[in-house]
Short mmCIF file of C-alpha atoms in Angstrom, two decimals:
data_model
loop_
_atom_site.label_atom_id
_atom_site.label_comp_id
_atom_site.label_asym_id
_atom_site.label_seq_id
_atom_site.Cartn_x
_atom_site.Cartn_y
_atom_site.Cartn_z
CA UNK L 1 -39.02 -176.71 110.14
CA UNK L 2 -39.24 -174.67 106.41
CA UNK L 3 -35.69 -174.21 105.22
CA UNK L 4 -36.57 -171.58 102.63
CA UNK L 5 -39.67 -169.47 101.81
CA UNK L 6 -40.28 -169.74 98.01
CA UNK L 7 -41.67 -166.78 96.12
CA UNK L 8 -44.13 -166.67 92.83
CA UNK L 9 -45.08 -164.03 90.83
CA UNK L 10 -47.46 -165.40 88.34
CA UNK L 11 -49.37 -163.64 85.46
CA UNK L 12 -53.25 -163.21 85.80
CA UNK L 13 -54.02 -165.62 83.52
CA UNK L 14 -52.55 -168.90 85.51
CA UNK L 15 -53.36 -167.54 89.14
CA UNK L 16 -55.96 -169.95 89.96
CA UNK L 17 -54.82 -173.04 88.46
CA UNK L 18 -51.39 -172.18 90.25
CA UNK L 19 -53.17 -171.70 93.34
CA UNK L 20 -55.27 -174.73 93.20
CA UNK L 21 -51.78 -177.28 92.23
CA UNK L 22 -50.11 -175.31 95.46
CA UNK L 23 -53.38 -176.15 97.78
CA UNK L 24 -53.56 -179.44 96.57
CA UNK L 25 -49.67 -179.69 97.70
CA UNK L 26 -50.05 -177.91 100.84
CA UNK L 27 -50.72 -180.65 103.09
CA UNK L 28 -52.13 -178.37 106.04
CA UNK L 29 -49.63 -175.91 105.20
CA UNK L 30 -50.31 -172.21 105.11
CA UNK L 31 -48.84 -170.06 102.49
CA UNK L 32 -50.08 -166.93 101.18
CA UNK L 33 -51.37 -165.20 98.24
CA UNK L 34 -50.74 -161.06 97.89
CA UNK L 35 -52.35 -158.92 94.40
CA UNK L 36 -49.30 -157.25 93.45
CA UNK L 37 -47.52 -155.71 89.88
CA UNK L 38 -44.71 -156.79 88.27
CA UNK L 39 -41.89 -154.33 86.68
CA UNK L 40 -40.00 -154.91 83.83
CA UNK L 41 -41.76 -158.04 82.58
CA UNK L 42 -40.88 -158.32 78.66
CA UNK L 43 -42.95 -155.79 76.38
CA UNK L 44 -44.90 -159.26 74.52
CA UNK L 45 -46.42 -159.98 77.54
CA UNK L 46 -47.86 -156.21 78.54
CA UNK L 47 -50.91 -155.14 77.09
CA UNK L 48 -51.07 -151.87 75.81
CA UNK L 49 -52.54 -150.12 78.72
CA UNK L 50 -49.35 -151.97 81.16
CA UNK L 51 -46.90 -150.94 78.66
CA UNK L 52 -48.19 -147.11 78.95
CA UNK L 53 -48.68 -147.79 83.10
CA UNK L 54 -45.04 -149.32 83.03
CA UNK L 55 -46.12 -152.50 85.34
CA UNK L 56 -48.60 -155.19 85.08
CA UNK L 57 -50.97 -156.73 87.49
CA UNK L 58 -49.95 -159.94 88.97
CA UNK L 59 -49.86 -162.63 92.26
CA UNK L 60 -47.26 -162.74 94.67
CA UNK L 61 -47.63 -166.50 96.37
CA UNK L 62 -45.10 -167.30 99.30
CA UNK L 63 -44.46 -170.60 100.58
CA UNK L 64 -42.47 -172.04 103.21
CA UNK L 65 -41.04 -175.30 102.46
CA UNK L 66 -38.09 -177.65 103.94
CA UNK L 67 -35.54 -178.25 100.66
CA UNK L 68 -36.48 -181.58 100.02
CA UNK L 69 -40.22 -180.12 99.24
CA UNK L 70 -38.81 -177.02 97.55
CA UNK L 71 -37.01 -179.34 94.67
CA UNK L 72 -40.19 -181.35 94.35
CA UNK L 73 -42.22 -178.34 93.90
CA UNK L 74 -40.04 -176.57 91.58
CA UNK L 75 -40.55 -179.93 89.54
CA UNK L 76 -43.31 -180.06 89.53
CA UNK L 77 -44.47 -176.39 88.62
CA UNK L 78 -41.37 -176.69 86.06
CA UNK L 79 -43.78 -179.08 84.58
CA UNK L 80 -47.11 -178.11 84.47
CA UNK L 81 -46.49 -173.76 84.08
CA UNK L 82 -43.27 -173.68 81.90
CA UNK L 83 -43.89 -171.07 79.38
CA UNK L 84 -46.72 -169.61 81.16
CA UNK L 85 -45.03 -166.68 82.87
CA UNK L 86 -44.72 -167.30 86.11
CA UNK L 87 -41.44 -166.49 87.92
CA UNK L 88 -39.86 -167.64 91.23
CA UNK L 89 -37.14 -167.47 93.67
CA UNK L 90 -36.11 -168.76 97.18
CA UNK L 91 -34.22 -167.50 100.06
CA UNK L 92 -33.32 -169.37 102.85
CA UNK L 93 -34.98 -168.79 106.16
CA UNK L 94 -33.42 -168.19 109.47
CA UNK L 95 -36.49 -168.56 111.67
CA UNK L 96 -39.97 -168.93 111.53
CA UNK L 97 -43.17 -169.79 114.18
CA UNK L 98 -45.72 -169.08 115.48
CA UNK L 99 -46.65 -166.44 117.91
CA UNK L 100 -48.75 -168.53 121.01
#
């Protein structure tokens, strides 16, 4: 069972290499992928149009993991997207399933 559900919100520009290291890591897991914008990112990374619109376009991935796969993970996306952008989080789960 997933201990935590870890969040992503990556920039355009990595999304598919980000989702293509978390497929090749999924081993049969689901996790999903949701367009959403980002608030407050750091004026370098807005283009002029996001800096008028006050957000920027980005992907929201969520993944449930157990914490010995969240640490490996976080390793290895510390690795291969530092300095790319893309922010995370976890929070600790206190269920999940599936509905059968």
């Amino acid at each position: 069972m997933a201990d935590f559900c870890l969040t992503l919100i990556c920039p355009p520009t990595v999304e598919e290499k980000l989702l293509d290291v978390l497929l090749a890591q999924a081993d049969g897991e689901v996790f999903t992928s949701t367009p959403t914008h980002s608030h407050g990112s750091g004026q370098q990374r807005l283009s002029a149009t996001e800096q008028v619109m006050g957000r920027s376009r980005a992907m929201q991935i969520n993944v449930l993991l157990t914490t010995e796969e969240l640490g490996q993970l976080r390793d290895l996306l510390q690795r291969d997207f530092a300095g790319t952008g893309v922010r995370y989080w976890a929070t600790p789960l206190a269920f999940e399933g599936e509905f059968s």
